CSV table of C-alpha atoms and ligand atoms in Angstrom, one decimal:
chain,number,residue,atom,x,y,z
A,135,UNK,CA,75.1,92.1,128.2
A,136,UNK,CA,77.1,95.2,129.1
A,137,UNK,CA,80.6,95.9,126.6
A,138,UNK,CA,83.3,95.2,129.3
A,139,UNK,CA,86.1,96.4,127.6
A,140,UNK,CA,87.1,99.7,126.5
A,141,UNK,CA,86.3,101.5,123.6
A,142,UNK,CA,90.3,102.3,123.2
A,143,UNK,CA,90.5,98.5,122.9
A,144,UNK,CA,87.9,97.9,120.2
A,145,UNK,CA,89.2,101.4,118.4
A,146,UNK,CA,92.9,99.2,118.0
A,147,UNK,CA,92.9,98.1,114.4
A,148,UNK,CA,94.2,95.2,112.9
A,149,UNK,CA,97.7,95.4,111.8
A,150,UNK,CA,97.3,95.4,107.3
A,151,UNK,CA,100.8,93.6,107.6
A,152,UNK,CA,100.2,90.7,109.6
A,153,UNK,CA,96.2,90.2,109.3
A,154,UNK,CA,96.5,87.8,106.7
A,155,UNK,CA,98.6,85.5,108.5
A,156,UNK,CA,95.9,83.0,108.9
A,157,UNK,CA,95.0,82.3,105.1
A,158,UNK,CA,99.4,82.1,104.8
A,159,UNK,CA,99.2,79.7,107.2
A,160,UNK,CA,96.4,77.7,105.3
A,161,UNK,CA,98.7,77.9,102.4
A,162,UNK,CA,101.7,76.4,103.9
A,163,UNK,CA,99.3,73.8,105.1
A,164,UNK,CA,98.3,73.0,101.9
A,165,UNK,CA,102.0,72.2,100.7
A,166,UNK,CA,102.5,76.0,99.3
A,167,UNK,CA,105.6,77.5,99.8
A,168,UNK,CA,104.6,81.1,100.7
A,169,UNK,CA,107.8,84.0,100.5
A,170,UNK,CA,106.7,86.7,103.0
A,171,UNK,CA,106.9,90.3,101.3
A,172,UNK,CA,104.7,91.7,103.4
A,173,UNK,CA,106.8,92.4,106.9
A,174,UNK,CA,110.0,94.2,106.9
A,175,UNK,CA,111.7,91.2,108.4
A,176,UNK,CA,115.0,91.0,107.0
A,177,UNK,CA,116.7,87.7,105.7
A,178,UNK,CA,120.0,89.2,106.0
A,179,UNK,CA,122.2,87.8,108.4
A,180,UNK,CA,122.9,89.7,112.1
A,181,UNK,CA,126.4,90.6,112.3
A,182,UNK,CA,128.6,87.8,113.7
A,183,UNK,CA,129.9,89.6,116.7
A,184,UNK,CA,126.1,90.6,118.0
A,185,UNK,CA,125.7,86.6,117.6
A,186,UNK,CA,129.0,85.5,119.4
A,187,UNK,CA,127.1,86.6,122.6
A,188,UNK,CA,124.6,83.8,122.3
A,189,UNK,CA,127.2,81.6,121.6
A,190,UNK,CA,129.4,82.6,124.2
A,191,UNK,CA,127.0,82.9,127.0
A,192,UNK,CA,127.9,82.3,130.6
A,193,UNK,CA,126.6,83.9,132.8
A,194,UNK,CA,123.6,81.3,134.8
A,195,UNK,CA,120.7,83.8,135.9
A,196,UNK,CA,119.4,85.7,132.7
A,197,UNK,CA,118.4,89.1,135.3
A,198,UNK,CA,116.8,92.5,134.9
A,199,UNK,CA,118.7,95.3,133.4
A,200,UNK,CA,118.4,98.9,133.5
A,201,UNK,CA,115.9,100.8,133.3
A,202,UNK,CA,117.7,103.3,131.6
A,203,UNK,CA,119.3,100.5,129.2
A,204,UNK,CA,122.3,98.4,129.6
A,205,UNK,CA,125.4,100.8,129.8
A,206,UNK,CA,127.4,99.0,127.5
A,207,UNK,CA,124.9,99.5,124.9
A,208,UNK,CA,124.2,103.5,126.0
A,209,UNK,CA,127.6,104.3,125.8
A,210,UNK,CA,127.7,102.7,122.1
A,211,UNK,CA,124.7,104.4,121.2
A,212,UNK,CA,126.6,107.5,122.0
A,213,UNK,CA,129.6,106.8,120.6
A,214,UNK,CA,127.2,105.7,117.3
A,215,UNK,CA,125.5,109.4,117.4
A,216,UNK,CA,129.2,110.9,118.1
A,217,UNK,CA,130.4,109.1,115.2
A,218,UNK,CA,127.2,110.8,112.8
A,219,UNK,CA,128.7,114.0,113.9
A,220,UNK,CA,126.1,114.5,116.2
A,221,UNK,CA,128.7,114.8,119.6
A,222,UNK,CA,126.6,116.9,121.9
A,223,UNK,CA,124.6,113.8,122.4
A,224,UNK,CA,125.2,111.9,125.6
A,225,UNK,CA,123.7,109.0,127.7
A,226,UNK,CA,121.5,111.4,129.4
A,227,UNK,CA,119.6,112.1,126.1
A,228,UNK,CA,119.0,108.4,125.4
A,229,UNK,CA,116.7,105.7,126.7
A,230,UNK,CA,117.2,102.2,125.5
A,231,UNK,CA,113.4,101.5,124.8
A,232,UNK,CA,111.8,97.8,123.4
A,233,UNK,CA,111.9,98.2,120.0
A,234,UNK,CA,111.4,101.7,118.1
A,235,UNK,CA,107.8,100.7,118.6
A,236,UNK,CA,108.1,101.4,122.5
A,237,UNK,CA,109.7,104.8,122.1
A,238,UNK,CA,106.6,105.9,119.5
A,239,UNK,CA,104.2,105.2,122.0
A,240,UNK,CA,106.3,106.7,124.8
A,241,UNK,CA,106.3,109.7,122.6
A,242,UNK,CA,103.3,110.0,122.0
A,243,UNK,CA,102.5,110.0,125.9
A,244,UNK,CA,105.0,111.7,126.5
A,245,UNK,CA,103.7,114.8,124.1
A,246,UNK,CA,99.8,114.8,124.2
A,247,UNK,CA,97.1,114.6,126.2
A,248,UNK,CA,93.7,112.0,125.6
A,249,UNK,CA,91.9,113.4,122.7
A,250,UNK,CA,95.1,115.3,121.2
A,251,UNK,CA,96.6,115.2,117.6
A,252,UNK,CA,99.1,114.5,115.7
A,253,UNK,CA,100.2,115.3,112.2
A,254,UNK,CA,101.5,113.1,109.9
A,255,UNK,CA,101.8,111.8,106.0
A,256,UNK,CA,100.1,109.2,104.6
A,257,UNK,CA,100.7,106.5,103.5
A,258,UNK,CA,102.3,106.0,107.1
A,259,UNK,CA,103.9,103.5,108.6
A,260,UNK,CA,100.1,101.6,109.8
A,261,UNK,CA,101.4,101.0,113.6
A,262,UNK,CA,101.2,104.7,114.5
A,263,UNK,CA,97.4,104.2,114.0
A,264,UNK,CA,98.0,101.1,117.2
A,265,UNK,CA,100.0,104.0,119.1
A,266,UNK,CA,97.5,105.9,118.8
A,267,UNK,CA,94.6,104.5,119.9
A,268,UNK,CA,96.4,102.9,122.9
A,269,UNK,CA,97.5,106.7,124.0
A,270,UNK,CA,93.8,107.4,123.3
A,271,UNK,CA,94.9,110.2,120.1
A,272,UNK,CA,94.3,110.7,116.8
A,273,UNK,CA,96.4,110.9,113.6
A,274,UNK,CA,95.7,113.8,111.5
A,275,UNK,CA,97.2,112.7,107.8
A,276,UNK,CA,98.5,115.1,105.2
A,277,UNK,CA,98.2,113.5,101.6
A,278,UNK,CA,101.3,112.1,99.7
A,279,UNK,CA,100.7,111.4,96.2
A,280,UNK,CA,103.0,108.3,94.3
A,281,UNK,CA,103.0,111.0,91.4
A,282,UNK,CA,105.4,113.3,93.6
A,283,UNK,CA,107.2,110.8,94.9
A,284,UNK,CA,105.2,110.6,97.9
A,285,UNK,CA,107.5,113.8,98.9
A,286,UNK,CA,105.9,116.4,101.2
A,287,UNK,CA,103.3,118.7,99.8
A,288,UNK,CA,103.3,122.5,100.5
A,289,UNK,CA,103.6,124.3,103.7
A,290,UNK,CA,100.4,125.4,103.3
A,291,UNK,CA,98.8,122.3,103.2
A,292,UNK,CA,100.3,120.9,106.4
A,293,UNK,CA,99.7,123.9,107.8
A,294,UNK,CA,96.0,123.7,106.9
A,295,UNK,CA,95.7,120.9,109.2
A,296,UNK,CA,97.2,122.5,112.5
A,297,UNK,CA,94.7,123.4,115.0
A,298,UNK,CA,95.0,123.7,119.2
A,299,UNK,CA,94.7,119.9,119.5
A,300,UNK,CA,97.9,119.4,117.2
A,301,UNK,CA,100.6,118.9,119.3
A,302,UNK,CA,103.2,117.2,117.5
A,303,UNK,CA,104.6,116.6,113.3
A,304,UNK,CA,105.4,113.0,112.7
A,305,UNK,CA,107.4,111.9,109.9
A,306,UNK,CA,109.3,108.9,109.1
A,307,UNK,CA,112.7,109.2,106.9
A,308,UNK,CA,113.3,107.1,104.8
A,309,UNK,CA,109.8,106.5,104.7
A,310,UNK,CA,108.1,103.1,105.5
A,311,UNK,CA,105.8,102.4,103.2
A,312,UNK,CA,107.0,104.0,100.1
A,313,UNK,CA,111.0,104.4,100.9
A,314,UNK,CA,110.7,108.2,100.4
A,315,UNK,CA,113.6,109.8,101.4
A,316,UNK,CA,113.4,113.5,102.4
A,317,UNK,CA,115.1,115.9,100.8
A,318,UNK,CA,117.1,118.9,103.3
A,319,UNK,CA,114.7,121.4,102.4
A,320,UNK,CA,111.8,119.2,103.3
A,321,UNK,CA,113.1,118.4,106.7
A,322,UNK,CA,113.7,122.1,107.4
A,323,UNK,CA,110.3,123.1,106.6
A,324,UNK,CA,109.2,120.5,109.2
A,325,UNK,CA,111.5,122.2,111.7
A,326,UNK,CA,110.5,125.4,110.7
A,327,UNK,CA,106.7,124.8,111.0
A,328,UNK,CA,106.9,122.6,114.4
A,329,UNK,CA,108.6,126.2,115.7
A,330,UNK,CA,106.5,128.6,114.4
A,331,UNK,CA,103.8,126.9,115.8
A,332,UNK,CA,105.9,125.4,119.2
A,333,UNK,CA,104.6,121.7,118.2
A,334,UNK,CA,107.0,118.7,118.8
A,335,UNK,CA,108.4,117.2,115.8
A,336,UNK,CA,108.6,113.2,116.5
A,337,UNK,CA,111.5,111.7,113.7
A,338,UNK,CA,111.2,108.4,112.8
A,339,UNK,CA,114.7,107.3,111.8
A,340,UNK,CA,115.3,103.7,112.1
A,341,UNK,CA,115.7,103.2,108.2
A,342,UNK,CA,119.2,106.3,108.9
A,343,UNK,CA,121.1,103.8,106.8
A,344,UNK,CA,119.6,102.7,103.8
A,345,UNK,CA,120.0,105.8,101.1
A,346,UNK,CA,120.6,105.1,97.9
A,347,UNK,CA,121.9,106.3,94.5
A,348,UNK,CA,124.1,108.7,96.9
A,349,UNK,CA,121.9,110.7,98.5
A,350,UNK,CA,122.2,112.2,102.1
A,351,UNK,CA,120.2,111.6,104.5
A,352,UNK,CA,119.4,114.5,106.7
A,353,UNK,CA,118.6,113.5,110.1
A,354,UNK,CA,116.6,115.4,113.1
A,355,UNK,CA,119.7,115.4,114.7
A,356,UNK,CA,121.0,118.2,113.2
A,357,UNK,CA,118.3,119.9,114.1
A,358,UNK,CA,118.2,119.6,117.9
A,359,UNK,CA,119.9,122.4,118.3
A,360,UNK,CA,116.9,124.5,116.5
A,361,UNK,CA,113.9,123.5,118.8
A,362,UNK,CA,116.1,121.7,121.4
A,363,UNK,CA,112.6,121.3,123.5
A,364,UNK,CA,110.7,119.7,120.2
A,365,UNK,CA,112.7,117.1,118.8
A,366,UNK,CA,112.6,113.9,119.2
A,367,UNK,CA,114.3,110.9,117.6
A,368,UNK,CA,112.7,107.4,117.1
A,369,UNK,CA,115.2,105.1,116.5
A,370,UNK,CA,115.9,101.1,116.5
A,371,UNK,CA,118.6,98.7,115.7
A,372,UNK,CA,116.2,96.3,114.1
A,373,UNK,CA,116.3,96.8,110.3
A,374,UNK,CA,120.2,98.5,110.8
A,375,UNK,CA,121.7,94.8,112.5
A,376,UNK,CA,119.1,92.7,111.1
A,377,UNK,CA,118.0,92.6,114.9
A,378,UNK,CA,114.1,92.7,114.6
A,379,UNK,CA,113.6,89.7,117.2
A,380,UNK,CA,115.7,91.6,119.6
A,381,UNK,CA,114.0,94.4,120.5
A,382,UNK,CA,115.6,96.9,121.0
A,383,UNK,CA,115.4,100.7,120.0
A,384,UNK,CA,115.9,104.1,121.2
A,385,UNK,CA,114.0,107.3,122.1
A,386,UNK,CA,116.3,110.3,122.3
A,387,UNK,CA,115.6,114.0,123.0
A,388,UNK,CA,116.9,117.1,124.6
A,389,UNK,CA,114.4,118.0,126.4
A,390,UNK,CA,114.7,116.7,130.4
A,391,UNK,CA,111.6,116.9,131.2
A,392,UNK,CA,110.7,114.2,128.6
A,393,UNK,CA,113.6,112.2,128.9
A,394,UNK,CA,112.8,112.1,132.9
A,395,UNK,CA,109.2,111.0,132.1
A,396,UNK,CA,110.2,108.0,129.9
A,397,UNK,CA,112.8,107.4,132.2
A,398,UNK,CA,109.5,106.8,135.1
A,399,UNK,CA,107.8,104.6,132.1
A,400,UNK,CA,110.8,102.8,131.8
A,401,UNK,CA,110.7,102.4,135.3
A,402,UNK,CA,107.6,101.0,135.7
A,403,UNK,CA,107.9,98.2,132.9
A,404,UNK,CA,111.4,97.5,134.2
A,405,UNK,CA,113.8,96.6,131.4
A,406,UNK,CA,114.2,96.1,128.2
A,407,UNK,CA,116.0,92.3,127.7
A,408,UNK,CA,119.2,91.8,128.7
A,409,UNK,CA,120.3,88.9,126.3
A,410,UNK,CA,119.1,91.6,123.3
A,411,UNK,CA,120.5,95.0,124.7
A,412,UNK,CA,123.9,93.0,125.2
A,413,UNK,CA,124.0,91.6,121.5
A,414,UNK,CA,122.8,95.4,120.5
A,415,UNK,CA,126.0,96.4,122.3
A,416,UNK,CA,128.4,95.4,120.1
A,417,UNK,CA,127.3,97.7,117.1
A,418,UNK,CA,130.9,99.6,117.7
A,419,UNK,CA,132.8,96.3,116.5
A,420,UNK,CA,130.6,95.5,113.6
A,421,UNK,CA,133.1,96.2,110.9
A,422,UNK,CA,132.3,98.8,107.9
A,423,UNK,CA,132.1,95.9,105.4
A,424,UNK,CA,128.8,94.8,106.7
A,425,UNK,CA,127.3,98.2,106.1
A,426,UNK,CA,128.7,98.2,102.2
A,427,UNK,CA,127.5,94.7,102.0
A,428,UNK,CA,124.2,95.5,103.0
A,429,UNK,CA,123.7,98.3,101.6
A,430,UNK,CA,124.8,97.2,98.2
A,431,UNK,CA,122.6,94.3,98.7
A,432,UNK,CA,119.4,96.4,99.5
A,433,UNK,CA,120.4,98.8,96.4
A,434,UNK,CA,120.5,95.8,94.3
A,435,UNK,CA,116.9,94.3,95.8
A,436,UNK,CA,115.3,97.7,95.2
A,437,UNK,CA,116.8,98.0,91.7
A,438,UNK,CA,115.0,94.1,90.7
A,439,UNK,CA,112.4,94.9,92.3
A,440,UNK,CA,111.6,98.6,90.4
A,441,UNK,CA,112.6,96.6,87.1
A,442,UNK,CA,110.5,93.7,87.6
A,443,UNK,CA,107.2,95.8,88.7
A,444,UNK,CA,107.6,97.8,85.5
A,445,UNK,CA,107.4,95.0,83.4
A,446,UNK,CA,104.2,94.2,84.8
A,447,UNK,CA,101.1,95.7,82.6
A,448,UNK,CA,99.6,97.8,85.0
A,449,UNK,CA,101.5,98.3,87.3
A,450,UNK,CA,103.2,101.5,88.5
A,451,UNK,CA,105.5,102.5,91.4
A,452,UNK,CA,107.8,105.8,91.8
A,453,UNK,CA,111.4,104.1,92.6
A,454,UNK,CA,112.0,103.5,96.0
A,455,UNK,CA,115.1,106.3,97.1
A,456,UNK,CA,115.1,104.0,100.8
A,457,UNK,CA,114.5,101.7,103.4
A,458,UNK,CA,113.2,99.1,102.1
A,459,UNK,CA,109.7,99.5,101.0
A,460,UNK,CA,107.7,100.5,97.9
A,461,UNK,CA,103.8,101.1,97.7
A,462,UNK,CA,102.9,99.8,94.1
A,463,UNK,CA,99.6,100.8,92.0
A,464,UNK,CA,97.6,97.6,90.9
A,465,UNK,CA,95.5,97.2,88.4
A,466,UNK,CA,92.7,96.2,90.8
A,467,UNK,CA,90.2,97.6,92.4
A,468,UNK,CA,90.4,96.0,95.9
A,469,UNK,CA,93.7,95.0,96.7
A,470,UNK,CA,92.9,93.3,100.1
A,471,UNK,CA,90.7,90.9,98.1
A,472,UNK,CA,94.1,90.5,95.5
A,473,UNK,CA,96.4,89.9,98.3
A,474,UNK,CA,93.9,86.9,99.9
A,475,UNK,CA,93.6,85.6,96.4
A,476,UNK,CA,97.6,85.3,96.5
A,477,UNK,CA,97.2,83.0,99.6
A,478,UNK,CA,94.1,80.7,99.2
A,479,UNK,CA,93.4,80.8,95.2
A,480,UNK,CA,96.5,81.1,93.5
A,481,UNK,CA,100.7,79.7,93.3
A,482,UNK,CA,102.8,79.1,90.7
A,483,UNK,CA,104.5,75.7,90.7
A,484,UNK,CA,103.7,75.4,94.3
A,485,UNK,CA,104.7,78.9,95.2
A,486,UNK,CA,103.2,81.9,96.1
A,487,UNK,CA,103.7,85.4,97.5
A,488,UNK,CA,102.2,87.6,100.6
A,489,UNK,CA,101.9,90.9,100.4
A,490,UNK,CA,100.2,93.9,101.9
A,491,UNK,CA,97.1,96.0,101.5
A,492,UNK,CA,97.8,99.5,101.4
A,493,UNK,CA,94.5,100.7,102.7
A,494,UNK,CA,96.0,100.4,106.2
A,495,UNK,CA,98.8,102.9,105.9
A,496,UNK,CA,96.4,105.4,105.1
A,497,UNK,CA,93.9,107.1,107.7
A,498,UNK,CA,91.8,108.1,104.8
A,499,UNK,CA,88.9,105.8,104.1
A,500,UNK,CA,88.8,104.9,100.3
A,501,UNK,CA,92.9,105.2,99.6
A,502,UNK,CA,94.8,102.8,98.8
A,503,UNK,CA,92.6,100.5,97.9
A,504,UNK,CA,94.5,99.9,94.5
A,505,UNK,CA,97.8,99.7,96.2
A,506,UNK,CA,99.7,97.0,98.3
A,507,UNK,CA,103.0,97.6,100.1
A,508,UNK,CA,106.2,95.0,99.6
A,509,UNK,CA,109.1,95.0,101.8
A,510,UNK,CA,111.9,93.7,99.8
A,511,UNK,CA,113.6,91.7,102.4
A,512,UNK,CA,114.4,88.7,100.7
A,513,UNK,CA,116.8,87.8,98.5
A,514,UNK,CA,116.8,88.8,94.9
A,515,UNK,CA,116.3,85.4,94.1
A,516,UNK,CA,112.9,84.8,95.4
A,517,UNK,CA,112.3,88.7,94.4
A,518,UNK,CA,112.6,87.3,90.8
A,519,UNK,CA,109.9,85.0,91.8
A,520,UNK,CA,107.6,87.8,93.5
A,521,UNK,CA,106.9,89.2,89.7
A,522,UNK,CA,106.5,86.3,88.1
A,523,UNK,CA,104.2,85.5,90.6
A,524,UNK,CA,102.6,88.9,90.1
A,525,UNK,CA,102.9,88.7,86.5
A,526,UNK,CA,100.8,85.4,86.2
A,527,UNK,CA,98.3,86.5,89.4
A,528,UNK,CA,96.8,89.3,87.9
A,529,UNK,CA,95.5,88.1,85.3
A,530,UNK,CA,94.2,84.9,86.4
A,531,UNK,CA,92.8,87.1,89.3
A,532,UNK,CA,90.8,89.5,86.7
A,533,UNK,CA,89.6,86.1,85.3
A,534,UNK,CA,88.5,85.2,88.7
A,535,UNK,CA,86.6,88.1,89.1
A,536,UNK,CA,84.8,87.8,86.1
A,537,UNK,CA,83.4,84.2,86.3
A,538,UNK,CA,82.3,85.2,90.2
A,539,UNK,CA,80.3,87.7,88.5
B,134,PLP,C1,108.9,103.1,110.4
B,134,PLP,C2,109.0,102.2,111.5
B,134,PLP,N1,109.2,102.6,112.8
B,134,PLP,C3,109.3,101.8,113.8
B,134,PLP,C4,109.3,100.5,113.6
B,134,PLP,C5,109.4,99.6,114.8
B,134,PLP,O1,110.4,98.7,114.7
B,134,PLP,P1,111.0,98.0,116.0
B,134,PLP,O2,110.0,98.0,117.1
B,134,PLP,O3,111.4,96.6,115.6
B,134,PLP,O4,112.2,98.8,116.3
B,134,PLP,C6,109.2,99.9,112.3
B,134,PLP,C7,109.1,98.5,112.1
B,134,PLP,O5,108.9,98.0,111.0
B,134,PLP,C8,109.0,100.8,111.3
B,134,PLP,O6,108.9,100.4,110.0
């Protein structure tokens, strides 16, 4: 029989941080209690005043909103960028968008055409490869190496990789998967490069808020003014609110032309939710304490976590400097088989762990194959329990190994 669908649609891979789903599911069938470490779905609770608006709800038909966004919630995002220092920013350079997932794809529409590229560094946060295909591009990686931090190589080697079909940089900071967090200097070479060669330089930003041991993050944003055409901001609410299951993000830019473009998407898929982008717009009254607490709270997670994986015989990671994700070397050869064996072969008093392959956050075939990705979004409680999990899988997965021959 002729292939009906498209070759776009087959080219869509599977995500590395929800394909295993099924064989968690089994677990939890079987009576295993199974702590998820493998989405960046926070358990940390969504500030009070965002959930007062369920409570309080009164109004009887749930309708469309803006295109645009709600106002409400554009004129807190503005008052949010104000706030960052960043006060030339008005409503006009913001589009509420459905997640920061919608505003990467728009992006990527809004800055290529079919066949085009765009440069980024692996390992990368795996859902670009989804955007992607669906825009019908290709991702062009530049290597990152756990040695260096996963912190940008040489201008020369991102250079090496420019060619006419690269029309925009991508890079996420703090960096999802291995909570990178570029330095000043590194975010200027990206702004120097994306104008030297007049390439659009797409910042993925919705970790902004979780830096730790003091250091600054340095945000496109203060770089608009540079290559006021070429930047463009990715941004979300879900990981800063605890808001995932709202939906609700942000694509901002200077430049009209794509502004008015998204603005015509937006159009055409009518609103993002009104419930969510009205919860969202109470970010103004969330008070400063829920930012310390979190943050502290994240610090402390990563600083467990780092402890705990070091402990482990075999195991390395460079200590995570954001966000809320580490990619950890295993002393395995195929981590995807490691990561099943977690879910059907293997718990600890009943318990057991889900994590991620890492060979999904890279585009080159063959890396990461050793490595898994954990989102440390649980509390430090079960994180104790993630490495002594690990601690005790390893091993009896090596031993596995060996007596299937
Ligand atoms: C780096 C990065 N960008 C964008 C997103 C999209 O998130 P959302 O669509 O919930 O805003 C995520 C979600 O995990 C992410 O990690």
């Amino acid at each position: 029989m002729a292939k009906m669908v498209s070759s776009r649609l087959l080219q869509i891979p599977e995500s590395p941080i929800r394909k295993l789903v099924p064989y968690a599911t089994e677990a939890i069938r079987k009576g295993i209690k199974v702590y998820y470490f493998n989405i960046g779905d926070p358990d940390i609770d969504t500030p009070e005043i965002m959930l007062e608006v369920l409570t309080n709800w009164k109004q009887k038909t749930i309708t469309y909103s803006r295109s645009h966004g709600e106002p409400n919630l554009l004129e807190s995002l503005k008052n949010y960028y104000n706030k960052l220092g960043h006060t030339f920013i008005n409503i006009d350079h913001l589009l509420v968008t459905l997640g920061g997932s919608e505003a990467i794809s728009m992006a990527f529409l809004a800055t290529t055409e079919l066949g085009d590229e765009i440069i980024t560094f692996e390992p990368f946060y795996t859902n670009y490869n989804s955007y992607a295909a669906v825009n019908g591009i290709k991702i062009v990686p530049v290597r990152t190496f756990a040695k260096d931090g996963f912190h940008l190589p040489s201008r020369q080697e991102i250079e090496k990789k420019i060619n006419k079909k690269t029309k925009a940089l991508l890079y996420c900071n703090p960096n999802n998967p291995t909570g990178t967090v570029y330095t000043k200097k590194e975010v200027e070479m990206l702004v120097s490069i994306a104008k030297k060669y007049n390439l659009f330089l797409i910042a993925d930003e919705v970790y902004r808020e979780f830096v730790f041991d003091n250091r600054q993050h340095t945000s496109i944003l203060s770089y608009f003014n540079k290559i006021p055409n070429q930047a463009i901001l990715v941004d979300s609410l879900s990981k800063r609110y605890s808001l995932c299951g709202a939906r609700v993000g942000v694509l901002c830019s200077l430049n009209k032309e794509i502004m008015d473009g998204a603005m015509r998407i937006a159009q055409g898929r009518l609103s993002a939710g009104l419930i969510d982008q009205l919860m969202a717009s109470k970010l103004a009254k969330v008070p400063e304490s829920y930012f310390k607490k979190v943050h502290r709270e994240y610090e402390n997670r990563r600083n467990v976590l780092y402890k705990g994986l070091l402990s482990i015989p075999g195991v390395s990671v460079p200590n995570p400097e954001g966000a809320f994700y580490c990619i950890v070397d295993l002393p395995v050869k195929d981590s995807e088989d490691f990561c099943k064996f977690l879910l059907t072969d293997f718990n600890l008093n009943g318990e057991t762990i889900m994590i991620a392959p890492a060979a999904g956050f890279y585009a080159t075939k063959g890396l990461g194959n050793n490595q898994v990705r954990i989102a440390y979004v649980l509390k430090v409680e079960y994180l104790k329990k993630l490495i002594q999990i690990l601690k005790k899988a390893l091993p009896a997965y090596n031993q596995t190994l060996k007596s299937r021959g």
